[in-house]
Amino acid sequence: MRLDQPHAPRRRFRSLAAMFTTSAAVGVVATVVDWLVLVAAVWVGVSERWAIVPAFLAGVVVQFSGNQRFTFRAHLAASPGVLRRQILRFILVEIGTLAITVIVYNAFREWVGIDYRIARLLSATVVYLGFSLPMWHWVFSKPKAIDQSVG
């Protein structure tokens, strides 16, 4: 820590807390959308095992737009090239998220015997905290040229 910045750790903590709070709020909205699509898909006849796919995709749209805009404010520097990079990285992360979520969701459903609605909420929380949120820092990181030109 530099002597001329005695409050830097406190500012860093506040910044991380604000980022986590905003991302969590976006996550709550995305989870509600995901959960409603899951329940609706099962209601119209999609099996509980496969209803997770359209639910997941609906939640992904909310996660990307909400985190890009509100959590990381990455839309400010989103030229077409930067936006393409963010989308590609987000898709890669979400493929991993989907794979992990399917495993965790089905483990809750089949091994523990939890109701599909509760299993979805639990699996979303576990995967969000353990994988998605950490990976989104990479997804929405600013390209080096932008970092250097800003300051």
PDB file of C-alpha atoms in Angstrom:
ATOM      1  CA  MET A   1       0.000   0.000   0.000  1.00  0.00           C
ATOM      2  CA  ARG A   2       1.333   3.434  -0.920  1.00  0.00           C
ATOM      3  CA  LEU A   3       1.490   6.074   1.820  1.00  0.00           C
ATOM      4  CA  ASP A   4      -0.340   8.628  -0.337  1.00  0.00           C
ATOM      5  CA  GLN A   5      -3.321   6.260  -0.655  1.00  0.00           C
ATOM      6  CA  PRO A   6      -4.165   5.189   2.912  1.00  0.00           C
ATOM      7  CA  HIS A   7      -7.813   4.508   2.084  1.00  0.00           C
ATOM      8  CA  ALA A   8      -7.188   2.410  -1.039  1.00  0.00           C
ATOM      9  CA  PRO A   9      -8.115  -0.921   0.627  1.00  0.00           C
ATOM     10  CA  ARG A  10     -11.373   0.576   1.880  1.00  0.00           C
ATOM     11  CA  ARG A  11     -12.193   1.960  -1.583  1.00  0.00           C
ATOM     12  CA  ARG A  12     -11.367  -1.409  -3.144  1.00  0.00           C
ATOM     13  CA  PHE A  13     -13.659  -3.182  -0.665  1.00  0.00           C
ATOM     14  CA  ARG A  14     -16.485  -0.718  -1.354  1.00  0.00           C
ATOM     15  CA  SER A  15     -15.991  -1.157  -5.089  1.00  0.00           C
ATOM     16  CA  LEU A  16     -16.135  -4.955  -4.777  1.00  0.00           C
ATOM     17  CA  ALA A  17     -19.159  -4.746  -2.468  1.00  0.00           C
ATOM     18  CA  ALA A  18     -20.979  -2.468  -4.928  1.00  0.00           C
ATOM     19  CA  MET A  19     -20.106  -4.787  -7.829  1.00  0.00           C
ATOM     20  CA  PHE A  20     -21.313  -7.838  -5.920  1.00  0.00           C
ATOM     21  CA  THR A  21     -24.535  -6.101  -4.827  1.00  0.00           C
ATOM     22  CA  THR A  22     -25.339  -4.919  -8.348  1.00  0.00           C
ATOM     23  CA  SER A  23     -24.522  -8.290  -9.871  1.00  0.00           C
ATOM     24  CA  ALA A  24     -26.607 -10.021  -7.221  1.00  0.00           C
ATOM     25  CA  ALA A  25     -29.563  -7.747  -8.041  1.00  0.00           C
ATOM     26  CA  VAL A  26     -29.186  -8.551 -11.738  1.00  0.00           C
ATOM     27  CA  GLY A  27     -28.905 -12.203 -10.750  1.00  0.00           C
ATOM     28  CA  VAL A  28     -32.132 -12.050  -8.771  1.00  0.00           C
ATOM     29  CA  VAL A  29     -33.979 -10.630 -11.781  1.00  0.00           C
ATOM     30  CA  ALA A  30     -32.382 -13.219 -14.085  1.00  0.00           C
ATOM     31  CA  THR A  31     -33.236 -16.005 -11.643  1.00  0.00           C
ATOM     32  CA  VAL A  32     -36.865 -14.896 -11.447  1.00  0.00           C
ATOM     33  CA  VAL A  33     -37.065 -14.865 -15.262  1.00  0.00           C
ATOM     34  CA  ASP A  34     -35.289 -18.250 -15.414  1.00  0.00           C
ATOM     35  CA  TRP A  35     -37.563 -19.755 -12.767  1.00  0.00           C
ATOM     36  CA  LEU A  36     -40.767 -18.450 -14.368  1.00  0.00           C
ATOM     37  CA  VAL A  37     -39.745 -19.847 -17.761  1.00  0.00           C
ATOM     38  CA  LEU A  38     -38.860 -23.174 -16.099  1.00  0.00           C
ATOM     39  CA  VAL A  39     -42.252 -23.445 -14.407  1.00  0.00           C
ATOM     40  CA  ALA A  40     -44.070 -22.320 -17.577  1.00  0.00           C
ATOM     41  CA  ALA A  41     -42.161 -24.834 -19.716  1.00  0.00           C
ATOM     42  CA  VAL A  42     -43.071 -27.678 -17.351  1.00  0.00           C
ATOM     43  CA  TRP A  43     -46.661 -26.429 -17.271  1.00  0.00           C
ATOM     44  CA  VAL A  44     -46.910 -26.641 -21.087  1.00  0.00           C
ATOM     45  CA  GLY A  45     -45.493 -30.165 -21.101  1.00  0.00           C
ATOM     46  CA  VAL A  46     -41.710 -29.932 -21.348  1.00  0.00           C
ATOM     47  CA  SER A  47     -40.073 -32.503 -19.071  1.00  0.00           C
ATOM     48  CA  GLU A  48     -38.548 -31.216 -15.853  1.00  0.00           C
ATOM     49  CA  ARG A  49     -35.163 -32.468 -17.040  1.00  0.00           C
ATOM     50  CA  TRP A  50     -35.213 -30.424 -20.290  1.00  0.00           C
ATOM     51  CA  ALA A  51     -37.193 -27.382 -19.161  1.00  0.00           C
ATOM     52  CA  ILE A  52     -33.970 -26.054 -17.694  1.00  0.00           C
ATOM     53  CA  VAL A  53     -32.679 -25.233 -21.209  1.00  0.00           C
ATOM     54  CA  PRO A  54     -35.198 -22.535 -22.249  1.00  0.00           C
ATOM     55  CA  ALA A  55     -35.189 -21.241 -18.673  1.00  0.00           C
ATOM     56  CA  PHE A  56     -31.411 -20.966 -18.725  1.00  0.00           C
ATOM     57  CA  LEU A  57     -31.399 -19.150 -22.078  1.00  0.00           C
ATOM     58  CA  ALA A  58     -33.945 -16.588 -20.855  1.00  0.00           C
ATOM     59  CA  GLY A  59     -31.860 -15.957 -17.743  1.00  0.00           C
ATOM     60  CA  VAL A  60     -28.685 -15.616 -19.829  1.00  0.00           C
ATOM     61  CA  VAL A  61     -30.138 -12.722 -21.815  1.00  0.00           C
ATOM     62  CA  VAL A  62     -30.970 -10.887 -18.586  1.00  0.00           C
ATOM     63  CA  GLN A  63     -27.542 -11.705 -17.075  1.00  0.00           C
ATOM     64  CA  PHE A  64     -25.585 -10.427 -20.059  1.00  0.00           C
ATOM     65  CA  SER A  65     -27.454  -7.185 -20.551  1.00  0.00           C
ATOM     66  CA  GLY A  66     -27.776  -6.440 -16.836  1.00  0.00           C
ATOM     67  CA  ASN A  67     -24.183  -7.197 -15.923  1.00  0.00           C
ATOM     68  CA  GLN A  68     -22.778  -5.468 -18.980  1.00  0.00           C
ATOM     69  CA  ARG A  69     -24.746  -2.330 -18.309  1.00  0.00           C
ATOM     70  CA  PHE A  70     -25.098  -2.071 -14.530  1.00  0.00           C
ATOM     71  CA  THR A  71     -22.426  -4.196 -12.850  1.00  0.00           C
ATOM     72  CA  PHE A  72     -19.377  -3.700 -15.050  1.00  0.00           C
ATOM     73  CA  ARG A  73     -20.561  -0.657 -17.034  1.00  0.00           C
ATOM     74  CA  ALA A  74     -18.956  -2.339 -20.014  1.00  0.00           C
ATOM     75  CA  HIS A  75     -21.517  -0.914 -22.421  1.00  0.00           C
ATOM     76  CA  LEU A  76     -19.731   2.457 -22.217  1.00  0.00           C
ATOM     77  CA  ALA A  77     -16.758   1.123 -24.172  1.00  0.00           C
ATOM     78  CA  ALA A  78     -18.707  -1.355 -26.272  1.00  0.00           C
ATOM     79  CA  SER A  79     -17.740  -0.592 -29.841  1.00  0.00           C
ATOM     80  CA  PRO A  80     -18.929  -3.275 -32.268  1.00  0.00           C
ATOM     81  CA  GLY A  81     -15.624  -5.147 -31.862  1.00  0.00           C
ATOM     82  CA  VAL A  82     -15.689  -4.952 -28.070  1.00  0.00           C
ATOM     83  CA  LEU A  83     -19.349  -6.017 -28.011  1.00  0.00           C
ATOM     84  CA  ARG A  84     -18.551  -9.041 -30.220  1.00  0.00           C
ATOM     85  CA  ARG A  85     -15.693  -9.976 -27.864  1.00  0.00           C
ATOM     86  CA  GLN A  86     -17.974  -9.648 -24.822  1.00  0.00           C
ATOM     87  CA  ILE A  87     -20.686 -11.750 -26.444  1.00  0.00           C
ATOM     88  CA  LEU A  88     -18.221 -14.460 -27.519  1.00  0.00           C
ATOM     89  CA  ARG A  89     -16.643 -14.617 -24.073  1.00  0.00           C
ATOM     90  CA  PHE A  90     -20.051 -14.590 -22.397  1.00  0.00           C
ATOM     91  CA  ILE A  91     -21.222 -17.468 -24.609  1.00  0.00           C
ATOM     92  CA  LEU A  92     -18.109 -19.466 -23.693  1.00  0.00           C
ATOM     93  CA  VAL A  93     -18.650 -18.822 -19.995  1.00  0.00           C
ATOM     94  CA  GLU A  94     -22.344 -19.639 -20.253  1.00  0.00           C
ATOM     95  CA  ILE A  95     -21.613 -22.931 -22.020  1.00  0.00           C
ATOM     96  CA  GLY A  96     -19.534 -23.823 -18.980  1.00  0.00           C
ATOM     97  CA  THR A  97     -22.242 -22.471 -16.697  1.00  0.00           C
ATOM     98  CA  LEU A  98     -24.899 -24.549 -18.450  1.00  0.00           C
ATOM     99  CA  ALA A  99     -22.816 -27.723 -18.203  1.00  0.00           C
ATOM    100  CA  ILE A 100     -22.097 -27.180 -14.502  1.00  0.00           C
ATOM    101  CA  THR A 101     -25.712 -26.159 -13.817  1.00  0.00           C
ATOM    102  CA  VAL A 102     -27.126 -29.270 -15.483  1.00  0.00           C
ATOM    103  CA  ILE A 103     -24.875 -31.466 -13.351  1.00  0.00           C
ATOM    104  CA  VAL A 104     -25.667 -29.625 -10.102  1.00  0.00           C
ATOM    105  CA  TYR A 105     -29.404 -29.338 -10.889  1.00  0.00           C
ATOM    106  CA  ASN A 106     -29.718 -33.032 -11.688  1.00  0.00           C
ATOM    107  CA  ALA A 107     -27.664 -33.958  -8.616  1.00  0.00           C
ATOM    108  CA  PHE A 108     -30.097 -31.994  -6.450  1.00  0.00           C
ATOM    109  CA  ARG A 109     -33.060 -33.551  -8.259  1.00  0.00           C
ATOM    110  CA  GLU A 110     -31.978 -37.176  -8.546  1.00  0.00           C
ATOM    111  CA  TRP A 111     -29.479 -37.786  -5.735  1.00  0.00           C
ATOM    112  CA  VAL A 112     -30.913 -35.535  -3.058  1.00  0.00           C
ATOM    113  CA  GLY A 113     -34.547 -35.697  -4.217  1.00  0.00           C
ATOM    114  CA  ILE A 114     -35.244 -31.960  -4.083  1.00  0.00           C
ATOM    115  CA  ASP A 115     -38.247 -30.544  -5.979  1.00  0.00           C
ATOM    116  CA  TYR A 116     -37.250 -29.200  -9.403  1.00  0.00           C
ATOM    117  CA  ARG A 117     -38.228 -25.613  -8.525  1.00  0.00           C
ATOM    118  CA  ILE A 118     -36.044 -25.545  -5.403  1.00  0.00           C
ATOM    119  CA  ALA A 119     -33.264 -27.475  -7.154  1.00  0.00           C
ATOM    120  CA  ARG A 120     -33.153 -24.802  -9.850  1.00  0.00           C
ATOM    121  CA  LEU A 121     -32.803 -21.980  -7.339  1.00  0.00           C
ATOM    122  CA  LEU A 122     -30.096 -23.825  -5.392  1.00  0.00           C
ATOM    123  CA  SER A 123     -28.138 -24.820  -8.493  1.00  0.00           C
ATOM    124  CA  ALA A 124     -28.310 -21.263  -9.860  1.00  0.00           C
ATOM    125  CA  THR A 125     -26.930 -19.870  -6.605  1.00  0.00           C
ATOM    126  CA  VAL A 126     -24.090 -22.384  -6.317  1.00  0.00           C
ATOM    127  CA  VAL A 127     -22.976 -21.955  -9.920  1.00  0.00           C
ATOM    128  CA  TYR A 128     -23.324 -18.154  -9.838  1.00  0.00           C
ATOM    129  CA  LEU A 129     -21.108 -17.753  -6.784  1.00  0.00           C
ATOM    130  CA  GLY A 130     -18.582 -20.431  -7.672  1.00  0.00           C
ATOM    131  CA  PHE A 131     -18.191 -19.930 -11.407  1.00  0.00           C
ATOM    132  CA  SER A 132     -20.203 -17.262 -13.224  1.00  0.00           C
ATOM    133  CA  LEU A 133     -19.452 -14.124 -11.218  1.00  0.00           C
ATOM    134  CA  PRO A 134     -15.691 -14.743 -11.160  1.00  0.00           C
ATOM    135  CA  MET A 135     -15.654 -15.432 -14.915  1.00  0.00           C
ATOM    136  CA  TRP A 136     -17.629 -12.288 -15.790  1.00  0.00           C
ATOM    137  CA  HIS A 137     -14.649 -10.175 -14.782  1.00  0.00           C
ATOM    138  CA  TRP A 138     -12.879 -11.718 -17.775  1.00  0.00           C
ATOM    139  CA  VAL A 139     -15.952 -11.343 -20.031  1.00  0.00           C
ATOM    140  CA  PHE A 140     -16.406  -7.639 -19.369  1.00  0.00           C
ATOM    141  CA  SER A 141     -12.758  -6.639 -18.897  1.00  0.00           C
ATOM    142  CA  LYS A 142     -11.699  -3.657 -20.927  1.00  0.00           C
ATOM    143  CA  PRO A 143      -9.318  -4.281 -23.823  1.00  0.00           C
ATOM    144  CA  LYS A 144      -5.742  -3.145 -23.070  1.00  0.00           C
ATOM    145  CA  ALA A 145      -5.941  -0.285 -25.609  1.00  0.00           C
ATOM    146  CA  ILE A 146      -8.974   1.164 -23.810  1.00  0.00           C
ATOM    147  CA  ASP A 147      -7.351   0.800 -20.379  1.00  0.00           C
ATOM    148  CA  GLN A 148      -4.232   2.647 -21.570  1.00  0.00           C
ATOM    149  CA  SER A 149      -6.124   5.428 -23.327  1.00  0.00           C
ATOM    150  CA  VAL A 150      -8.403   6.076 -20.329  1.00  0.00           C
ATOM    151  CA  GLY A 151      -5.742   6.523 -17.795  1.00  0.00           C
TER     152      GLY A 151
END
